[in-house]
XYZ file of C-alpha atoms in Angstrom:
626
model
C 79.950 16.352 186.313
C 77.284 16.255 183.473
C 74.366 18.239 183.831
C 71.308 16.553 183.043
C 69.171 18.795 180.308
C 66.728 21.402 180.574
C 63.187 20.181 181.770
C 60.789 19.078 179.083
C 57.253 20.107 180.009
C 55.838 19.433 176.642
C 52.638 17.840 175.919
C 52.365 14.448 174.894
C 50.402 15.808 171.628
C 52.827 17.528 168.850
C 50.322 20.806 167.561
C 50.680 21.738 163.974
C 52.939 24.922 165.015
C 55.817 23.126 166.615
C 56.849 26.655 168.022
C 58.855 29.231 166.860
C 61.877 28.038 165.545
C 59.318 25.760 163.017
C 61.445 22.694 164.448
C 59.968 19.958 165.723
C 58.470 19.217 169.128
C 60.432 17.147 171.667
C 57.574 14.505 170.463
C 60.056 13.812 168.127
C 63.014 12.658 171.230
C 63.177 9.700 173.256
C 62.830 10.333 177.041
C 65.291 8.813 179.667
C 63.236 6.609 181.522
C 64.337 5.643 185.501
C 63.683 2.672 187.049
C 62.300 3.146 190.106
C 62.831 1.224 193.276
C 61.857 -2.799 192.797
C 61.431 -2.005 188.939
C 63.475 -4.366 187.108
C 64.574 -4.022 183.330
C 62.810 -7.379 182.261
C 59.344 -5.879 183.330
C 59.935 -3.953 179.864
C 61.938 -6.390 177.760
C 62.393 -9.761 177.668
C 65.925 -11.559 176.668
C 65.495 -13.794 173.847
C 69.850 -14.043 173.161
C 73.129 -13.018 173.580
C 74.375 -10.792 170.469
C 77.802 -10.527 171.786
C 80.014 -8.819 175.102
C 82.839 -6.253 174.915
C 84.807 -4.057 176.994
C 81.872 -1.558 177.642
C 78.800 -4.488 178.427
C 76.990 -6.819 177.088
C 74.611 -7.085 174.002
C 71.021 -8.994 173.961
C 68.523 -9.545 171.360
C 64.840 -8.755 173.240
C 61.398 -8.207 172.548
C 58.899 -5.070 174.083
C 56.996 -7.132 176.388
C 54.220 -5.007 175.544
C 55.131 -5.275 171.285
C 56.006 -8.847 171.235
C 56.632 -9.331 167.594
C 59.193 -6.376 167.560
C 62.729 -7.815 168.200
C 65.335 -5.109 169.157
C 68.613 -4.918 170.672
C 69.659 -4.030 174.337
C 73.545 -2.891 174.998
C 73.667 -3.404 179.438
C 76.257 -0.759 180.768
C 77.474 -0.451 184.256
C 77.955 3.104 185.300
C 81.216 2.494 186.594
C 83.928 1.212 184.598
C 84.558 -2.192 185.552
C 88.137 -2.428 184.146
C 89.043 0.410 186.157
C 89.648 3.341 183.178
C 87.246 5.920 183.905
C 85.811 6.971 187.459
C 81.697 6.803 187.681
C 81.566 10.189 187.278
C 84.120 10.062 184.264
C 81.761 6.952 182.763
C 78.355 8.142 183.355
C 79.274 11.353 181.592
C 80.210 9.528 178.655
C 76.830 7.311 178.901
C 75.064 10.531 178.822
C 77.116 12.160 175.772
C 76.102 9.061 173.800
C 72.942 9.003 174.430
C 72.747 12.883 173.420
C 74.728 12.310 170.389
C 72.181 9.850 169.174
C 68.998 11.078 170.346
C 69.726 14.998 169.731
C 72.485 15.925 167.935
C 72.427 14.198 165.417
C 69.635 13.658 162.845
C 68.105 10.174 162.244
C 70.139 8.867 158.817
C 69.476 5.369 157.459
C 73.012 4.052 157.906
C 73.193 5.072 161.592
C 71.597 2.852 164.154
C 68.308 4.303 165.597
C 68.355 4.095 169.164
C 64.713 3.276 170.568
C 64.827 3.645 174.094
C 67.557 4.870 177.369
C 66.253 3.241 180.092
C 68.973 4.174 183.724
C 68.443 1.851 186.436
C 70.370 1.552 190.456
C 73.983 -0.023 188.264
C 73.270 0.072 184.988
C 72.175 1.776 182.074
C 70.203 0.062 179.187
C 70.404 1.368 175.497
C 67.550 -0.011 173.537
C 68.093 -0.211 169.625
C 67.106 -1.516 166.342
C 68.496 -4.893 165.502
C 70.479 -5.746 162.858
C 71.256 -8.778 160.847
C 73.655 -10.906 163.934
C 76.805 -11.457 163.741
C 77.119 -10.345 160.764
C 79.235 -7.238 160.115
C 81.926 -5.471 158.455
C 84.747 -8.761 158.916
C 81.624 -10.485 157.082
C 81.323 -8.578 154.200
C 85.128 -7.762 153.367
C 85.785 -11.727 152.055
C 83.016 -11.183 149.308
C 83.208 -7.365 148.682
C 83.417 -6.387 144.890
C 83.082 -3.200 142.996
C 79.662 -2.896 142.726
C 78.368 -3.723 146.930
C 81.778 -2.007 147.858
C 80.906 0.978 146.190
C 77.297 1.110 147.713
C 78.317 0.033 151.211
C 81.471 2.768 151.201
C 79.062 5.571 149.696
C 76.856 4.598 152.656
C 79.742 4.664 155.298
C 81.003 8.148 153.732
C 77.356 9.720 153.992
C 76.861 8.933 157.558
C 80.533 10.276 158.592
C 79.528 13.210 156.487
C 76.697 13.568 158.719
C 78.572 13.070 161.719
C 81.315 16.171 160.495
C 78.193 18.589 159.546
C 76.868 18.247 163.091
C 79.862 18.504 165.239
C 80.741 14.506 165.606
C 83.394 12.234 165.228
C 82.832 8.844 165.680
C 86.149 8.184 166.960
C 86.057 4.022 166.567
C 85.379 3.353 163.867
C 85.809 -0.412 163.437
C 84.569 -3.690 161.526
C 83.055 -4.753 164.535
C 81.200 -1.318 164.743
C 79.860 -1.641 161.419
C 76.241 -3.862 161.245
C 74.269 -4.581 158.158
C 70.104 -4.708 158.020
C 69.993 -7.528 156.000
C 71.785 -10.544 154.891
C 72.843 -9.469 151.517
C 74.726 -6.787 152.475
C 72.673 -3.661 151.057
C 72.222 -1.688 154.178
C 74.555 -1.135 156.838
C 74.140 0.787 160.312
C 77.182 2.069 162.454
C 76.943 2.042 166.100
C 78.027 2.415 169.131
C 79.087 6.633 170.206
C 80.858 5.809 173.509
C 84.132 7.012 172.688
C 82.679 9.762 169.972
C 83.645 13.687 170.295
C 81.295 16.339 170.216
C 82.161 19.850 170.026
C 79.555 22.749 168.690
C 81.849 24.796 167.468
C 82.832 22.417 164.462
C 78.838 21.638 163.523
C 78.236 23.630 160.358
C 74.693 22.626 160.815
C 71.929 21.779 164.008
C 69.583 19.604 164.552
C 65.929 20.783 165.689
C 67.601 23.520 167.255
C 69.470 21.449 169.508
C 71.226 24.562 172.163
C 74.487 22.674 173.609
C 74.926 24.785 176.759
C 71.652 23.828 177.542
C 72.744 19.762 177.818
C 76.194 19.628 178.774
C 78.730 22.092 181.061
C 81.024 24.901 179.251
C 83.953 22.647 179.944
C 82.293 19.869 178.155
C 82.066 21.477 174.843
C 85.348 23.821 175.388
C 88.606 22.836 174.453
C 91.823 22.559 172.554
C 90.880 20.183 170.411
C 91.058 20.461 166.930
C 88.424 19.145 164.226
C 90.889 18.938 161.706
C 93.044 16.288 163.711
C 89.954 15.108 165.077
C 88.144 14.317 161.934
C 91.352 12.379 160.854
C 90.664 9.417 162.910
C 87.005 8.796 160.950
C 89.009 9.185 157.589
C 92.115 6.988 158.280
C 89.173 4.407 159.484
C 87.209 4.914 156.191
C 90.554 4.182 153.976
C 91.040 0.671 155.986
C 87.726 0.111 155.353
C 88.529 0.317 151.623
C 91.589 -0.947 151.773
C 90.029 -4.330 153.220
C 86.887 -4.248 150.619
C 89.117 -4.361 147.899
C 91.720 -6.684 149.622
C 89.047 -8.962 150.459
C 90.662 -9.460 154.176
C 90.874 -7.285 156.942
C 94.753 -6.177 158.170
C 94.539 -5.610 161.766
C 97.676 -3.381 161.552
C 100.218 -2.078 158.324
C 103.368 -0.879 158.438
C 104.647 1.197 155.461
C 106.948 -2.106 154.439
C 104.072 -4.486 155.636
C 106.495 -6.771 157.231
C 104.674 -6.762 159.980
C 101.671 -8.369 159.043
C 102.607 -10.959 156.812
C 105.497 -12.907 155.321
C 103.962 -12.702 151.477
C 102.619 -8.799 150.841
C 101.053 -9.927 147.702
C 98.244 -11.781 149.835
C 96.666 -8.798 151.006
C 97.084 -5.957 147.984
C 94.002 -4.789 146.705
C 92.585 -6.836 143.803
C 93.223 -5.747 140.666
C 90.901 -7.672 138.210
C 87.563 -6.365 141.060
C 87.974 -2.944 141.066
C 88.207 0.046 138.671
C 91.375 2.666 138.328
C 88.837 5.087 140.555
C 88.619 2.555 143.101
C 92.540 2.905 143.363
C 92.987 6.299 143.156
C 90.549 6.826 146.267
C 93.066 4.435 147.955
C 95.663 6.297 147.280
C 94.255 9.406 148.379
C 92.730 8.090 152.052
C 94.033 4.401 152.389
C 96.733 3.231 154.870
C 100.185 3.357 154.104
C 101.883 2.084 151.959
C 98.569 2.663 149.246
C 97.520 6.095 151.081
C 99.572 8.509 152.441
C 101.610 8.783 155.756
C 101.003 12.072 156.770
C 97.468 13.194 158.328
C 97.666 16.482 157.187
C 97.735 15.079 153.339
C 94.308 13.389 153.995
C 91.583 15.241 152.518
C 88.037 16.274 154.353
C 85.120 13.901 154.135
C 83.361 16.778 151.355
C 86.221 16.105 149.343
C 85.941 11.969 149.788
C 81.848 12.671 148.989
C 82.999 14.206 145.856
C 85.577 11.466 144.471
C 84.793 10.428 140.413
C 84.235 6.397 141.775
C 81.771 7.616 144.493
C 79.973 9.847 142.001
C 80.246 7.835 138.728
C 77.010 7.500 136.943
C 75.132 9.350 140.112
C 71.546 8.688 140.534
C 69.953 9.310 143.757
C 69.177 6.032 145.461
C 65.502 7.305 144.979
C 65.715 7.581 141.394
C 67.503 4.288 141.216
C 65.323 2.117 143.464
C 61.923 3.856 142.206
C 62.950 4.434 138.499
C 59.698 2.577 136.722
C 57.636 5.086 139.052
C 59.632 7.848 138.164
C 58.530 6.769 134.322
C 54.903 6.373 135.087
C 54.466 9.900 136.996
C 53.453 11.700 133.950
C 50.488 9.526 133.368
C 50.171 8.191 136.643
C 50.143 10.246 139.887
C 49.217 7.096 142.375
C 53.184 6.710 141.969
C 53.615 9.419 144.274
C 52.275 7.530 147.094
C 55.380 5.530 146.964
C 58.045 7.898 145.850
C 57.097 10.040 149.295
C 56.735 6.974 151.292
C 58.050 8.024 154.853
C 57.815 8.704 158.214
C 55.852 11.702 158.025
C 52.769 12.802 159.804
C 51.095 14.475 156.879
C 50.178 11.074 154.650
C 49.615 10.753 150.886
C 46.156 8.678 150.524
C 45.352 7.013 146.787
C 41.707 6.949 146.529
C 39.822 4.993 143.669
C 36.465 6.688 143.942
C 34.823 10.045 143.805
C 36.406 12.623 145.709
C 32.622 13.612 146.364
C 33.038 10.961 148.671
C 35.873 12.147 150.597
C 35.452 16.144 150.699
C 32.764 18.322 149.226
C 33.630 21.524 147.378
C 32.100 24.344 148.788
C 32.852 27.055 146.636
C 36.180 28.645 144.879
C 38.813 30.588 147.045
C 41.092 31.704 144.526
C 43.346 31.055 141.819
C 46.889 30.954 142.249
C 47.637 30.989 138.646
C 46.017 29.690 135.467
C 45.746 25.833 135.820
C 45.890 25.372 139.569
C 43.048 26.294 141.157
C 42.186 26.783 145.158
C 38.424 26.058 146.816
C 36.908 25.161 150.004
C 35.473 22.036 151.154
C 34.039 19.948 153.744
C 35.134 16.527 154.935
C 32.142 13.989 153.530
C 31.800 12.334 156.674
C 31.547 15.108 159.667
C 29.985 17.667 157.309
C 32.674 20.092 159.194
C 35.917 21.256 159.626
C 36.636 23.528 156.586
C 39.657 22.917 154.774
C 41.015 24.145 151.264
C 41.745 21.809 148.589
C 44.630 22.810 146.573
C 44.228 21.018 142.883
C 47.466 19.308 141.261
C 46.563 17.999 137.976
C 48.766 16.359 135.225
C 48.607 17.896 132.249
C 46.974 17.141 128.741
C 49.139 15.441 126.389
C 47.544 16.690 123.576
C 48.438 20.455 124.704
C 51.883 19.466 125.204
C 54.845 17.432 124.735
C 55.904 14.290 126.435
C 59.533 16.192 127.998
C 56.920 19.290 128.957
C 54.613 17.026 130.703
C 57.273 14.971 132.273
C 59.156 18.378 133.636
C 55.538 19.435 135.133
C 54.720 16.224 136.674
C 58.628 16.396 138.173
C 57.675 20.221 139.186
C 54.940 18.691 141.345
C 56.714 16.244 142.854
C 58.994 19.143 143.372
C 56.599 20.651 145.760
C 55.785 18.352 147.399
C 58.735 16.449 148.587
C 59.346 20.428 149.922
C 56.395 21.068 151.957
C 55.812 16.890 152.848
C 59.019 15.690 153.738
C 62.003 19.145 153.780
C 60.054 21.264 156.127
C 58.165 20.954 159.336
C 55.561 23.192 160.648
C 55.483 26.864 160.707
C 53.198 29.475 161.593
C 53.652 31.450 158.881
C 53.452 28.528 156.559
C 50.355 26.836 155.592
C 50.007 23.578 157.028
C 49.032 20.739 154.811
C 46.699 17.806 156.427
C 46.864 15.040 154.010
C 47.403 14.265 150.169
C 44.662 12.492 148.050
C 46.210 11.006 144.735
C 44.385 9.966 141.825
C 46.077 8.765 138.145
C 44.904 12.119 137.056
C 45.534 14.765 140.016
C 46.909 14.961 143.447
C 44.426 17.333 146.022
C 46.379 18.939 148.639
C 44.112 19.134 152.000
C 45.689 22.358 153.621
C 44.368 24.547 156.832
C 41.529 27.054 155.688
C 43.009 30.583 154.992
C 41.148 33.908 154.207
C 40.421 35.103 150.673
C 42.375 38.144 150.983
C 45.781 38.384 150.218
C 48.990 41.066 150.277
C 47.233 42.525 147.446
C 44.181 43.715 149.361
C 46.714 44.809 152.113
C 49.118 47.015 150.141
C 46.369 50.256 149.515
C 45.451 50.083 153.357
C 48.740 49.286 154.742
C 50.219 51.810 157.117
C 54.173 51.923 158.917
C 52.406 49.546 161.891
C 50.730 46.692 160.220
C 52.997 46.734 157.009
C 56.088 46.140 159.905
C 53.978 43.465 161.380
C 52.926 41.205 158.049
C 56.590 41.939 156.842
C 58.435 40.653 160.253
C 56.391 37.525 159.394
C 57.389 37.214 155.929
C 61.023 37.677 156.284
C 61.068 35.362 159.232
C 59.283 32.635 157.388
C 62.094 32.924 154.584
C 64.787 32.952 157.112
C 62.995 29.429 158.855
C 63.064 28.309 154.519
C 66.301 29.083 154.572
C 67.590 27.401 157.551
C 66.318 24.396 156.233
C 67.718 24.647 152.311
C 64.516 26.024 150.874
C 63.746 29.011 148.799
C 60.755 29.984 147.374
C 62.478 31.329 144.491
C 59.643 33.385 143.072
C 57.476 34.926 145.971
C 54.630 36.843 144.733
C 51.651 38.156 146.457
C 48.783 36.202 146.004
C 51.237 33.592 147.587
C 50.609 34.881 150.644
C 47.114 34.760 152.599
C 45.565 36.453 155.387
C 44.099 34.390 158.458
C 41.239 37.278 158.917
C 39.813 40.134 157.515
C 42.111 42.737 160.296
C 45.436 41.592 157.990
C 46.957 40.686 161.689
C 48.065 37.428 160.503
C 49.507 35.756 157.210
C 50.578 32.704 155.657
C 52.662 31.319 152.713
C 50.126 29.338 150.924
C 52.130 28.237 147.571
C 55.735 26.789 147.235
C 54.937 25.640 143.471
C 58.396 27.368 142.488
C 60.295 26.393 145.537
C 63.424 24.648 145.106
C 65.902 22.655 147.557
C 69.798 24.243 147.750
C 71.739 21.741 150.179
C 74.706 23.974 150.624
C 72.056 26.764 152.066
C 70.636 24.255 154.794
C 71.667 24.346 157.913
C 68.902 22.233 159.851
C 67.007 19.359 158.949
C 63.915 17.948 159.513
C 63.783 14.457 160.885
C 63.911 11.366 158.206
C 64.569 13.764 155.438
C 68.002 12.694 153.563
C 68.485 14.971 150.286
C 69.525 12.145 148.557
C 66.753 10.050 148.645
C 64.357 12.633 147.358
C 66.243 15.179 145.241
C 66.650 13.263 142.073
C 69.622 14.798 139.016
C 66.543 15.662 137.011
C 64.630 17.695 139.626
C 67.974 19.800 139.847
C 68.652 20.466 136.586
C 65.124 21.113 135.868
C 64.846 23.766 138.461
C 68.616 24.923 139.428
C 69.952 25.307 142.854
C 67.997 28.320 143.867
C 69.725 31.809 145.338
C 68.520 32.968 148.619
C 68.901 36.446 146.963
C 65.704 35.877 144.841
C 63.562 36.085 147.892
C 65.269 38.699 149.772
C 64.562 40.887 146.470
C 60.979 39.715 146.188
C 60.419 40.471 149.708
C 62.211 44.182 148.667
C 59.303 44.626 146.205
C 56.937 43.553 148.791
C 58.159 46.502 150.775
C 57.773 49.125 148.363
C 54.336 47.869 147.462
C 53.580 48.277 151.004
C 54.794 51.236 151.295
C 53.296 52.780 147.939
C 49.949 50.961 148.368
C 49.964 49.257 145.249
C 51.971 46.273 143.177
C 54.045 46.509 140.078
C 54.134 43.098 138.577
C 57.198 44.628 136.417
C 60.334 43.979 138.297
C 62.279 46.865 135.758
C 62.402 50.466 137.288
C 60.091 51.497 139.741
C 58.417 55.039 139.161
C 55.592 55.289 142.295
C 57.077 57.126 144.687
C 58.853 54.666 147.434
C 56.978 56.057 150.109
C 53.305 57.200 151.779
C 52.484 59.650 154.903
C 53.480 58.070 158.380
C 56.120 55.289 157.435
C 59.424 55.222 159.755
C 62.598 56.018 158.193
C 63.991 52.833 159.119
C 61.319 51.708 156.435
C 63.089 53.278 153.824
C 66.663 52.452 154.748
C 65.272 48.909 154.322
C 63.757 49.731 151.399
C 66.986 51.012 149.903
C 69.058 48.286 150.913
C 66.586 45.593 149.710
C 63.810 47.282 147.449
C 63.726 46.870 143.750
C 65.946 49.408 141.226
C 66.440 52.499 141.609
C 65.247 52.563 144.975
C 67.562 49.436 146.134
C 70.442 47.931 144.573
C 71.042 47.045 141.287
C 70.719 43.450 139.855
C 74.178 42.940 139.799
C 74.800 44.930 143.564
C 74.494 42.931 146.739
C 71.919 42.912 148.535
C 71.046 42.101 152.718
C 71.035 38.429 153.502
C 68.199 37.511 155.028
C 69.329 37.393 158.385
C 70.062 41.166 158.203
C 66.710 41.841 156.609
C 65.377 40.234 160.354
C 67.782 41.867 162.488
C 66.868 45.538 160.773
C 65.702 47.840 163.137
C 62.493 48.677 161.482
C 61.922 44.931 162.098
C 63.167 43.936 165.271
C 63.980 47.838 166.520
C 66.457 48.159 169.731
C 65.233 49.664 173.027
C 66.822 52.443 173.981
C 67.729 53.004 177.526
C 66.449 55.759 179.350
């Protein structure tokens, strides 16, 4: 028996701190709706056509009654199984694992279809989704597949399955038929349909919003034999037919190793020579069927390694960078571009404005300066006269101070930033939040929440054991919540940090200018962020993949400021003395696990990750019984 979810008493309205955990609010899910008695499911939709039947229902195209000009698709379950394979209980468990698997497990991804509404009524359950181009799917596109749209449409297919993997799911049926495209020229394609999918937490390498599985389904649900290796297979065998028919041009429903089964002439259904590259063949020799792939499972490789093959990698350009590569050339002198290279879904917009910014805010007076060219004041909003905010200045620079590569490689650095604290990560307490983006041709203004003046460099002479274990609990556990979602700050500093009053009770990270993204470090992600779309090859050469060690040391240094009431901007030996009257001794065991040389390891010595840092016990210190 399924078990239907913990309660969700949110509010309807998603507040700038999404909680704790920085994820998003359950704003961000779809609620099951229930039809109550005498409701009927065309008092919400209304059929326009068929789409097509199969063994698990039906599929309509339909309009929102109440959005007219939106067309979607609805997929009309029973909850029993009308051939007879699975009891009701058996079937409506499986409705309900689908519906989790694409509403909370997994992140929204641009080649999976996005599921708009899960509407249960007395018999049936309804499945509302985005349409897709009709009748027109994977059988379509094999007959006129070559090596440039196979290569897109496979790199597309491998991402999402690579998504699936990372979060604990395998699609399990993977099939032409399963396989949709956005559009009629093949560029976009969208996989549905999770009925028969697996889901087991203990394979996800990464989670989505925080999504707690024990909390959704029963122990025996998630608990089991099965293996993820084995599992994972059946995606990857699919995937190799896949290319085995792009490059055939025809789809083979079944192959034997001597192909006499399906077909008196072989030759008519070998992969075309004169379309596709030696890459293109080596990939099918490495995941297609037999007699092109090999025979045994357990010579497949994993869905990384696919990712990583030279004909899926060739030339790589982020679609981003590929799609948007004029704007990309006009950023330096241009930073309107920006409005369309962070085009999204996001709640925190980018705004191009063509007159005065007089008009818009007005300065108030000067904050502080982060560092030489960017500079931090307050202001007003024209209009209401109120609600103080600080406006955070972004400028390109002056060609005639620099060269064309350094001016490019700043304007990228911005960018940079802001594709971190826009689009990577959501809301934080402990991270300043950011209301809206005005861009000009010559600056972008960040419109941020209003912090204090002071920073950790007015708290370091009056910290004592209490407070300095208070404002450093919230540091590290901002850098953990970075970290969980790929970021790292990279060089943390104190005036990048800001107190919310004048008690230094509160504090915020106010600057990610030298934040980069690392991938292989991210274990959540935000919704509608894909790395690939943002992160361009330049961006990552530029600024390197970032180690999570830089800010567990900075946050050492931190400590022994703290604890010897003043900074030492030199990160060489230390010489104050590592500690003041009245701090714990758990202080300095964190100090000299994390704290700069020779109080704390060496450059070259390992250090605490930062999940150690948070679980110290000057940080998070054990009860004792009595």
């Amino acid at each position: 028996m399924w078990s239907p979810g913990p309660q969700d008493n949110s509010s309807s309205s998603e507040s700038e701190d999404a909680g704790e955990d920085g994820g998003q609010s359950a704003k961000s899910f779809l609620e099951v709706k229930v039809l109550k008695d005498g409701e009927r499911i065309d008092q919400y939709y209304k059929v326009l056509d068929l789409i097509g039947e199969g063994r698990s229902g039906k599929v309509h195209e339909v309009v929102d009654v109440n959005k007219p000009d939106e067309k979607l698709a609805i997929k009309i379950q029973p909850k029993f199984d009308e051939l007879g394979g699975n009891s009701p209980e058996r079937e409506l468990a499986r409705l309900y694992k689908e519906m989790l698997i694409c509403n909370r497990i997994l992140p929204p991804h641009e080649n999976v279809v996005q599921m708009k509404d899960f509407v249960v009524g007395k018999d049936k359950v309804y499945i509302v989704q985005e349409l897709c181009v009709k009748k027109i799917d994977l059988f379509s596109f094999f007959g006129g597949a070559h090596e440039t749209s196979a290569r897109r449409v496979f790199k597309q297919l491998v991402s999402a399955v690579h998504l699936f993997h990372q979060y604990g799911v395998v699609h399990n049926d993977l099939q032409p038929h399963n396989v949709l495209f956005a559009d009629t020229q093949f560029s976009t394609c969208r996989i549905i349909d999770f009925g028969l999918s697996i889901y087991k937490p203990a394979w996800a390498k990464k989670v989505h919003s925080n999504f707690k599985p024990y909390d959704w389904f029963k122990a025996e649900d998630l608990e089991g034999a099965t293996d993820m290796a084995a599992s994972s297979r059946y995606d990857i065998r699919a995937l190799g037919k896949f290319l085995h028919a792009m490059m055939a041009g025809k789809h083979i429903p079944i192959i034997y190793s001597d192909m006499s089964f399906t077909m008196h002439n072989p030759d008519h259904y070998k992969p075309r020579k004169q379309l596709f590259c030696t890459a293109a063949f080596d990939l099918l020799f490495t995941i297609g069927p037999p007699p092109f792939g090999p025979e045994l499972d357990d010579e497949l490789p994993t869905i990384e390694e696919i990712r990583k093959h030279p004909w899926l990698v060739q030339g790589h350009l982020s679609r981003q960078h590929k799609i948007f590569e004029e704007e990309f050339t006009q950023l330096p002198e241009d930073f309107t571009v920006l409005e369309v290279l962070l085009k999204d879904k996001s709640t925190r917009p980018l705004r191009v404005i063509r007159d005065d910014l007089s008009n818009h805010y007005i300065i108030t007076g000067e904050l502080h300066r982060t560092n030489s060219t960017i500079g931090v004041m307050e202001g007003v909003d024209a209009k209401t006269k109120s609600f103080k905010k600080a406006l955070r200045l972004l400028s390109k620079v002056d060609v005639t101070l620099m060269s064309a590569r350094e001016a490019r490689l700043e304007a990228l650095r911005i960018y940079n930033e802001l594709v971190i604290t826009l689009r990577i990560l959501p809301s934080y307490r402990n991270i300043v939040h950011i209301s809206e983006v005005l861009l000009t041709e010559d600056y972008a203004m960040v419109v941020r929440e209003l912090c204090g003046t002071q920073t950790l460099m007015e708290f370091f002479p009056v910290a004592k054991n209490h407070s300095a274990r208070n404002i450093f609990k919230q540091l590290a556990d901002a850098v953990q919540f970075l970290h969980r979602y790929g970021v790292v700050l990279v060089d943390l500093k104190p005036h990048h940090v800001a107190f919310m009053d004048a008690g230094f009770f509160s504090c915020k990270i106010i600057d990610m200018s030298s934040a980069v993204y690392n991938w292989e470090l991210a274990e959540c992600t935000h919704d509608f962020f894909q790395p690939g779309r943002f992160i361009t090859p330049e961006v990552t050469k530029m600024l390197g993949p970032g180690n999570p060690e830089d800010d567990v040391r900075a946050l050492g240094r931190i400590l022994h400021a703290m604890m010897s009431g003043a900074w030492e901007s030199n990160t060489g030996t230390r010489t104050l003395a590592p500690a003041r009257p009245g701090f714990h001794k758990d202080a300095l065991n964190l100090l000299s696990l994390i704290g700069p040389p020779p109080l704390g390891p060496e450059l070259l010595q390992k250090t605490l990750s930062i999940n150690e840092v948070c679980d110290h016990l000057w940080i998070s210190p054990v009860l004792k019984p009595r």
